[in-house]
Short mmCIF file of N, CA and C in Angstrom, two decimals:
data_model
loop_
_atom_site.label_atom_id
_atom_site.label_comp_id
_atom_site.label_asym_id
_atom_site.label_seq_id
_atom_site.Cartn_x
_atom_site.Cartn_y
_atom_site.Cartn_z
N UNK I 16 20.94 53.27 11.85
CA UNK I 16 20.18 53.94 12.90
C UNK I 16 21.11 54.60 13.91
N UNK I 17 22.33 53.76 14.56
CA UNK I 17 22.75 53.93 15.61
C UNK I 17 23.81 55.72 15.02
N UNK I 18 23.93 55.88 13.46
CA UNK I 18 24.23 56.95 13.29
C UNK I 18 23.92 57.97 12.73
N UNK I 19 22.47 57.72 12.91
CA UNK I 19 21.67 58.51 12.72
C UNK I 19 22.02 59.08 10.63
N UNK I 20 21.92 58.49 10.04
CA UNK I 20 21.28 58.80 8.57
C UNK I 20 23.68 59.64 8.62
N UNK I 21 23.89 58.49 8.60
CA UNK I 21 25.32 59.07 8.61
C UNK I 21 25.85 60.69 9.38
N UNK I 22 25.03 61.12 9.98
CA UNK I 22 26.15 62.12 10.79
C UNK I 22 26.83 61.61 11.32
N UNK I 23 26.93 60.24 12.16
CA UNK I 23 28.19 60.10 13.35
C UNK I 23 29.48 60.28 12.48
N UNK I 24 29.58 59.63 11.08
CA UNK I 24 30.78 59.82 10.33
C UNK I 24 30.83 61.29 9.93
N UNK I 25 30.76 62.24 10.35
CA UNK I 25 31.23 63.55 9.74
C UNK I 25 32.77 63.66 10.61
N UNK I 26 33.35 63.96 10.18
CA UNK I 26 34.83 63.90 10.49
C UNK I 26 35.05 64.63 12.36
N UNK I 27 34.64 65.68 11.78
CA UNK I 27 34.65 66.65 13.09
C UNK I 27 33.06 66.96 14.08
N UNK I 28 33.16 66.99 15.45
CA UNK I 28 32.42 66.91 16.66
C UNK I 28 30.68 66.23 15.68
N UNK I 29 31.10 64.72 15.80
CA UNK I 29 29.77 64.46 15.34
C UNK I 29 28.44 64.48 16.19
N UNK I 30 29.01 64.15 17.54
CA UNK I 30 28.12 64.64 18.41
C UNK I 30 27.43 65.78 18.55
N UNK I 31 28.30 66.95 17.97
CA UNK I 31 27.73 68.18 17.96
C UNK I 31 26.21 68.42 16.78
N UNK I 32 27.17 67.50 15.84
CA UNK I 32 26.40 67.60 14.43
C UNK I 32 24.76 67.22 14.69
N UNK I 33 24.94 66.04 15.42
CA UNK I 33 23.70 65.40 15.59
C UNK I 33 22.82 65.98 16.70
N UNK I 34 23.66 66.38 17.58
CA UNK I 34 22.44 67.82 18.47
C UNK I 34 21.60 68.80 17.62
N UNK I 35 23.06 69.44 16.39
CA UNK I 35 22.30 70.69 15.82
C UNK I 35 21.03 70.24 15.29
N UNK I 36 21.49 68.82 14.29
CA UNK I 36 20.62 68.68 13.44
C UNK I 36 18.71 67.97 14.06
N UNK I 37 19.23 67.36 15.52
CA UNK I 37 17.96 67.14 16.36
C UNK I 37 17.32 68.44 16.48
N UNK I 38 17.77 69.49 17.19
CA UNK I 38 17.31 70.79 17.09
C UNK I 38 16.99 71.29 16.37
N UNK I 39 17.74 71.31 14.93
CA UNK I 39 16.72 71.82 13.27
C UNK I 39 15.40 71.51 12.99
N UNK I 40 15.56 69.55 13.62
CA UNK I 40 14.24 68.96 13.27
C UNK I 40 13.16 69.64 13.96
N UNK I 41 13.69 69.04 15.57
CA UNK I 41 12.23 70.48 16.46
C UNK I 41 12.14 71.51 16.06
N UNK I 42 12.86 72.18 15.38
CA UNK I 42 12.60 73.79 15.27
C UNK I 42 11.70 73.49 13.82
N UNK I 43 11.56 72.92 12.91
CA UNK I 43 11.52 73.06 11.71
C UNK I 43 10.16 72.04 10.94
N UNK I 44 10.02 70.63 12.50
CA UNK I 44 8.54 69.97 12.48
C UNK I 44 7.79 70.72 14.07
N UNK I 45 7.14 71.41 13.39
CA UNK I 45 6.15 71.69 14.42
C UNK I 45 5.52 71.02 15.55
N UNK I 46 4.70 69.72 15.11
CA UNK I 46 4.41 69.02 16.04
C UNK I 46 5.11 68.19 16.98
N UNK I 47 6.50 68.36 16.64
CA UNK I 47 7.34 67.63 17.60
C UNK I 47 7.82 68.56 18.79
N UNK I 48 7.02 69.96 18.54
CA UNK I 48 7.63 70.87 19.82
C UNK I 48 6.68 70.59 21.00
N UNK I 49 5.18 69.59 20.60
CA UNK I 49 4.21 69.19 21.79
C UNK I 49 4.75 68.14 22.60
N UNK I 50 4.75 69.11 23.65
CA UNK I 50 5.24 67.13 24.48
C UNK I 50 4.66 65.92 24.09
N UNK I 51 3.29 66.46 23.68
CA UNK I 51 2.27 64.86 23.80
C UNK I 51 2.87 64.22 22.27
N UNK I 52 3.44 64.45 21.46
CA UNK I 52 4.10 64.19 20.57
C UNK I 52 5.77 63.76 20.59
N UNK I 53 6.47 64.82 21.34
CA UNK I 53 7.83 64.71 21.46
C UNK I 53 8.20 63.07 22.63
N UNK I 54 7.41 63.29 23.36
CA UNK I 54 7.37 62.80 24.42
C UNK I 54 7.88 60.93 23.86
N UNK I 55 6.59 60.33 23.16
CA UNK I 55 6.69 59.08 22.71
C UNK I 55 8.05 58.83 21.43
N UNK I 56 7.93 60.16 20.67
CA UNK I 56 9.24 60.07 19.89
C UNK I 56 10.20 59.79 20.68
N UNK I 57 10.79 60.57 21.52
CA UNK I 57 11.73 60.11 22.54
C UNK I 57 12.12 58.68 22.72
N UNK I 58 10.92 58.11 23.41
CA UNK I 58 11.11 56.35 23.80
C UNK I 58 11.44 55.81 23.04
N UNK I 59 10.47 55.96 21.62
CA UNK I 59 10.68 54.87 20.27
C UNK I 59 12.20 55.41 19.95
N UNK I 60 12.67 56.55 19.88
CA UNK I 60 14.48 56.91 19.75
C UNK I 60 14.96 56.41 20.50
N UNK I 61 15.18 56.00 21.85
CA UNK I 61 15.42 55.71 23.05
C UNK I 61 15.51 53.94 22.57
N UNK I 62 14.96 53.27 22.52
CA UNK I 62 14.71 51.83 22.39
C UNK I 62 15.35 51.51 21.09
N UNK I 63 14.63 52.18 20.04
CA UNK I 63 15.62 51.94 18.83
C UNK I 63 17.31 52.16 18.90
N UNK I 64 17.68 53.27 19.43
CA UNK I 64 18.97 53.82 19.84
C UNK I 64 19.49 52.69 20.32
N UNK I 65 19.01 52.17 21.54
CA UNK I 65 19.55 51.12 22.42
C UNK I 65 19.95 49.54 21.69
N UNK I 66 18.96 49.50 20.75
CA UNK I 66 19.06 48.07 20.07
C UNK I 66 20.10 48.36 19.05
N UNK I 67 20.38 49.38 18.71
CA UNK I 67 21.22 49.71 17.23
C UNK I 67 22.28 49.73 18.08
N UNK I 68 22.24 50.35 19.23
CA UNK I 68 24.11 50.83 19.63
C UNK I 68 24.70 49.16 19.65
N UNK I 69 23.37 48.24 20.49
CA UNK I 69 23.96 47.16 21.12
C UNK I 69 24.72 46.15 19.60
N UNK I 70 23.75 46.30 18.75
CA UNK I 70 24.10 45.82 17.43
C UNK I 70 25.90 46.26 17.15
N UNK I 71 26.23 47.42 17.10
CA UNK I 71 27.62 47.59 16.77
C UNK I 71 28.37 47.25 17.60
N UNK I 72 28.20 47.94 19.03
CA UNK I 72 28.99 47.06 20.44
C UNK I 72 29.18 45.66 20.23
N UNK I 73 28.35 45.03 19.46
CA UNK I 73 28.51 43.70 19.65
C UNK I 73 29.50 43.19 18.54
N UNK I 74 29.25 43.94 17.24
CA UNK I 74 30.59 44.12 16.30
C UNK I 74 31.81 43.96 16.56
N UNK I 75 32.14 44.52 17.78
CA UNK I 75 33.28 45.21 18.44
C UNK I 75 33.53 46.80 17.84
N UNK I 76 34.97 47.09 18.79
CA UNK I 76 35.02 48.74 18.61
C UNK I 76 34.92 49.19 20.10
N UNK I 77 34.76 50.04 20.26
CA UNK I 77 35.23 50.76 21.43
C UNK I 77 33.47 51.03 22.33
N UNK I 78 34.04 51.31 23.52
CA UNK I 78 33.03 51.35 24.62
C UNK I 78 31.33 52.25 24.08
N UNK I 79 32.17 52.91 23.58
CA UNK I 79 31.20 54.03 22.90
C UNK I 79 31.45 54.78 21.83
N UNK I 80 31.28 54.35 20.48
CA UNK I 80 31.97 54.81 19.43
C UNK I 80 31.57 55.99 18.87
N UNK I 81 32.57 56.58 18.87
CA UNK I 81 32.18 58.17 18.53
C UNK I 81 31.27 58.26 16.96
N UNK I 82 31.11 57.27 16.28
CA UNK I 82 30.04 57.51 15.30
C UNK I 82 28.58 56.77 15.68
N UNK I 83 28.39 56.78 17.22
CA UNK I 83 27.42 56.05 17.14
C UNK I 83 26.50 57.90 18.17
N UNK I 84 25.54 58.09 17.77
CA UNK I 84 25.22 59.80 17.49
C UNK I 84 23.83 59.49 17.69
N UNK I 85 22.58 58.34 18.07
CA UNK I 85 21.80 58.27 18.28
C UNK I 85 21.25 58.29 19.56
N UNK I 86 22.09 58.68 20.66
CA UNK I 86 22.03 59.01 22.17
C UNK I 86 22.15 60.72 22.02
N UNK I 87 22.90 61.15 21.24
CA UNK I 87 22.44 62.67 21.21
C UNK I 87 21.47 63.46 21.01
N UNK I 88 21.05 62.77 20.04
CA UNK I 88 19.73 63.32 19.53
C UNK I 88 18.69 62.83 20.67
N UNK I 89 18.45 61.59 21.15
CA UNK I 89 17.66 61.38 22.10
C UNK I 89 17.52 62.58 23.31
N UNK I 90 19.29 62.53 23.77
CA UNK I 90 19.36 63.48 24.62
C UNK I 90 18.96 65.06 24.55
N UNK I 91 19.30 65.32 23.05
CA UNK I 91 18.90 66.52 22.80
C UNK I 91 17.36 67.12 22.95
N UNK I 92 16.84 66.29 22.23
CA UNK I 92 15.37 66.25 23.00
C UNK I 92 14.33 66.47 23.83
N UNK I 93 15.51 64.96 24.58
CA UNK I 93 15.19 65.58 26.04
C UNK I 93 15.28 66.62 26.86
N UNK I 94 15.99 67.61 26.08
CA UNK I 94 16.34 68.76 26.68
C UNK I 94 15.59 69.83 26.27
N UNK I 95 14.94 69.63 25.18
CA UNK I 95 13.75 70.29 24.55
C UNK I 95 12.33 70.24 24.77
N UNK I 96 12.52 69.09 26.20
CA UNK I 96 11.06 68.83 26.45
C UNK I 96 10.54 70.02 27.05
N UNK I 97 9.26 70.58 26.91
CA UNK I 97 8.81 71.83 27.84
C UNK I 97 7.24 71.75 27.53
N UNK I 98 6.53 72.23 28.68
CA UNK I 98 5.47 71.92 28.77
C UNK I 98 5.13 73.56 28.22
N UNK I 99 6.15 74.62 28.94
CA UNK I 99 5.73 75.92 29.34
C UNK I 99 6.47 76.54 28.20
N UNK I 100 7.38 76.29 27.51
CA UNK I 100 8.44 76.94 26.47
C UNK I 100 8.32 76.39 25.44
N UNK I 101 7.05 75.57 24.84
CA UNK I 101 7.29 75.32 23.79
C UNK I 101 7.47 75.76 22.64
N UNK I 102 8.34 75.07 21.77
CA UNK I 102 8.82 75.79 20.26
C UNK I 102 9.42 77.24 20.43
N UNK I 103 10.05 77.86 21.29
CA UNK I 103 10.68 79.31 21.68
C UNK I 103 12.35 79.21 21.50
N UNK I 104 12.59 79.99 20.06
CA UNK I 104 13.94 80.01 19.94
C UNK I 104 14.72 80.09 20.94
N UNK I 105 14.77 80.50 22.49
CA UNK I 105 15.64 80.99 23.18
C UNK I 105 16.00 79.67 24.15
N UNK I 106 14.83 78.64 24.02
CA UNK I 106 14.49 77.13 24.82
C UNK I 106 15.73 76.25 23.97
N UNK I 107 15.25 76.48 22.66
CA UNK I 107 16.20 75.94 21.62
C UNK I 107 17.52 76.39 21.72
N UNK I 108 18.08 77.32 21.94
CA UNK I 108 19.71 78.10 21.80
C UNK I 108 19.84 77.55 23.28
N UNK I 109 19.42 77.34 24.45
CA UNK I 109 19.59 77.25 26.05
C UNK I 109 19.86 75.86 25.95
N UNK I 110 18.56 74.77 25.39
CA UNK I 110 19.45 73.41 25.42
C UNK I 110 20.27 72.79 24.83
N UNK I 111 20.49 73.38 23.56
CA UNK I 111 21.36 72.77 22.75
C UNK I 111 22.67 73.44 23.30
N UNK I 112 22.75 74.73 23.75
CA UNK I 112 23.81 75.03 24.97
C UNK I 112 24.47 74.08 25.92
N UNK I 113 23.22 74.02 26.58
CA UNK I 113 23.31 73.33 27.69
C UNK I 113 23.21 71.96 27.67
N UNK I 114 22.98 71.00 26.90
CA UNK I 114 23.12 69.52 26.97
C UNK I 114 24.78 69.48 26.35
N UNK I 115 25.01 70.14 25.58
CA UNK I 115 26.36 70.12 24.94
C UNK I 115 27.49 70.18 26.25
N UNK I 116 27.13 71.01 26.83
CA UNK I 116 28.14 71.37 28.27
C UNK I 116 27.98 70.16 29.34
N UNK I 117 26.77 69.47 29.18
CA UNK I 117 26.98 68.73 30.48
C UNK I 117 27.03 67.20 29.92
N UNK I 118 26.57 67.31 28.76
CA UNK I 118 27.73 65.88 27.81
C UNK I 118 29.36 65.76 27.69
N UNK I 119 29.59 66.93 27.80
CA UNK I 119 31.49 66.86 27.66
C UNK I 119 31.76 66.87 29.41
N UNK I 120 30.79 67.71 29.77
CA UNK I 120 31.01 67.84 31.75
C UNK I 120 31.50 66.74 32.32
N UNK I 121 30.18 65.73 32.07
CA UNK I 121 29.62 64.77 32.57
C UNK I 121 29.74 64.64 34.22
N UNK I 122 28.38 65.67 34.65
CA UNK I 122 28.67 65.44 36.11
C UNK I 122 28.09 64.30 36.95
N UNK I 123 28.12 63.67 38.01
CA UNK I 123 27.15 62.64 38.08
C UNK I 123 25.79 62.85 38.15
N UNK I 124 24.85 61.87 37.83
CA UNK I 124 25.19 60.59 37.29
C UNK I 124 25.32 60.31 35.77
N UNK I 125 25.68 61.62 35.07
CA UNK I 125 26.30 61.28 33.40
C UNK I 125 27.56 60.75 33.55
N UNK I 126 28.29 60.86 35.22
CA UNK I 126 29.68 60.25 34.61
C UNK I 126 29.34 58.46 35.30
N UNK I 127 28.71 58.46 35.75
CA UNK I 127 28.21 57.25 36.10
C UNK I 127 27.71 56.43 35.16
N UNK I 128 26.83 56.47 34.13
CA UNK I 128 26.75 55.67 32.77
C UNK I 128 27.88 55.61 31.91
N UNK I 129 28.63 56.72 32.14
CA UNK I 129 29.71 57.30 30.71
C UNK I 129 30.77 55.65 31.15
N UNK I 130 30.80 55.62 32.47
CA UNK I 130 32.53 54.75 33.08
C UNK I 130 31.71 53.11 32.62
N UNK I 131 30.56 52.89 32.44
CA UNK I 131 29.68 51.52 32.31
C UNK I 131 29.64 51.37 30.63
N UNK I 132 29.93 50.02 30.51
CA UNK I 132 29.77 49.49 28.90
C UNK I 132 28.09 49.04 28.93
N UNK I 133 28.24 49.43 27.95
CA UNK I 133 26.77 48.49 27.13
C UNK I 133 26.21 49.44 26.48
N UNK I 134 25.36 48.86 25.71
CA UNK I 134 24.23 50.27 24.83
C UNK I 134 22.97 50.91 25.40
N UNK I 135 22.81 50.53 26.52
CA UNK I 135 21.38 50.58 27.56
C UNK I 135 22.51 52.08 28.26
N UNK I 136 23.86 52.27 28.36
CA UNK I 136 24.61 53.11 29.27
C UNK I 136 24.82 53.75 28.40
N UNK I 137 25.28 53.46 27.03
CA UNK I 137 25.55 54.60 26.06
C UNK I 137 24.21 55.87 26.03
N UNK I 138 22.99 55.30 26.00
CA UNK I 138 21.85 55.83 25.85
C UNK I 138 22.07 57.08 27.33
N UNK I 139 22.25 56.17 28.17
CA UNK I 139 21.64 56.74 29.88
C UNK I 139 22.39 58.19 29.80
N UNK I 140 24.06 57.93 29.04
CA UNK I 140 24.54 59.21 29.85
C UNK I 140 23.70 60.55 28.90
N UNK I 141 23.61 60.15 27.51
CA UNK I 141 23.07 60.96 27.15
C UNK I 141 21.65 61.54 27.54
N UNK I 142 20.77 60.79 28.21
CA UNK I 142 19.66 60.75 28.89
C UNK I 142 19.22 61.90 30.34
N UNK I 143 20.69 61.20 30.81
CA UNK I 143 20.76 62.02 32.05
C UNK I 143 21.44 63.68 31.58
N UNK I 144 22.33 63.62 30.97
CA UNK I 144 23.00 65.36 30.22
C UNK I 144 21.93 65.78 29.85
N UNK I 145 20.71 65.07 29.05
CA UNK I 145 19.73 65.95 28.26
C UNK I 145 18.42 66.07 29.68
N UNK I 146 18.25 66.04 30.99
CA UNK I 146 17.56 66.05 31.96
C UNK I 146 18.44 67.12 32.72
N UNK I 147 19.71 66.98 32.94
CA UNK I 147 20.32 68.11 33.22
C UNK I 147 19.77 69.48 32.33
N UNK I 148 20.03 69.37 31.15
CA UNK I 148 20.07 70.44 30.37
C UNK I 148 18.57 70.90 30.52
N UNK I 149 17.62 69.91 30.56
CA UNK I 149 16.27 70.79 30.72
C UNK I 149 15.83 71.49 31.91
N UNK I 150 16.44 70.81 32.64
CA UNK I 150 15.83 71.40 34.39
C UNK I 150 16.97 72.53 34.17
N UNK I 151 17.77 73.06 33.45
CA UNK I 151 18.91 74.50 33.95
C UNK I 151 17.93 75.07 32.82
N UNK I 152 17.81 74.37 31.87
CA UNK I 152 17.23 75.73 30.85
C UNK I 152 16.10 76.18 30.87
N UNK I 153 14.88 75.41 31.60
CA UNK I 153 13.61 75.88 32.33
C UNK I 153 14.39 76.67 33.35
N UNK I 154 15.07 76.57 34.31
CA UNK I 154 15.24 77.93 35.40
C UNK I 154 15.79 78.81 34.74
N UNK I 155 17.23 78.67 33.99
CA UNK I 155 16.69 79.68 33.06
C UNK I 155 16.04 80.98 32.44
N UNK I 156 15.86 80.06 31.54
CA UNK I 156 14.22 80.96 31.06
C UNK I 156 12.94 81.53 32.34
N UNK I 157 13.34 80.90 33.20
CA UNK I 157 12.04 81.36 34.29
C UNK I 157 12.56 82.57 35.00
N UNK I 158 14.04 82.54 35.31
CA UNK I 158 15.07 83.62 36.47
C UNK I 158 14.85 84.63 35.38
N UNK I 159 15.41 84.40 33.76
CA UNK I 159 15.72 85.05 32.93
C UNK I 159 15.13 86.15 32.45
N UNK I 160 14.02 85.42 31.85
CA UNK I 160 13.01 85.40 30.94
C UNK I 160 11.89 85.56 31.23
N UNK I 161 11.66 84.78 31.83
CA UNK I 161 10.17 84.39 32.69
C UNK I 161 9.12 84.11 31.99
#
């Protein structure tokens, strides 16, 4: 779980991998572009994420192991939530933009979960990057686009 159907092991930016491929899924299952749908997926990713990361953390290995890729996708998501943009290629290219930038950023409070151990923090920073990424890519699209 915690690597998501093996992307975290792809050699190179698995994090990246597992954004694109969250974003394929929204783009590609329809009903997951409704909030009233996306919305609960989220949590059940969110909770599952959290119990799987804690599972390997507890393995041992490092604070946050770069094959553990089930906080991205959560986050990614989250950055896809839109009440007003739903399913719109340009929502899709803006957050997967933009959660990517403020996951490597990490401004606070993403750098505030990032410096904290546990799998409840692994989740958060990605949580908080993918809340960043939605509130810039709704203005956005609104300054932008409109």
């Amino acid at each position: 779980m915690s690597s998501v159907g093996y992307l975290g092991f792809i050699p190179v930016a698995p994090g990246t991998a597992a954004s694109a491929v969250a974003v394929l899924v929204y783009a590609l299952v329809p009903p997951l572009q409704q909030p009233a749908v996306l919305a609960p997926v989220i949590a059940v990713a969110f909770v599952l994420g959290g119990v799987s990361t804690g599972v390997v953390l507890r393995r041992g290995g490092a604070k946050d192991p770069s094959h553990v890729v089930c906080d991205e996708v959560v986050g990614q998501w989250i950055a896809l939530l839109s009440v007003v943009y739903v399913g719109r290629w340009d929502l899709m290219l803006l957050a997967f933009t933009l959660f990517r930038l403020f996951d490597v950023w990490k401004p606070p409070p993403v750098s505030f979960f990032d410096r904290r151990p546990g799998p409840w923090n692994v989740m958060m920073d990605d949580v908080a990057a993918g809340i960043y990424a939605n509130l810039a890519g709704h203005l956005c699209l609104f300054l932008f686009w409109g």
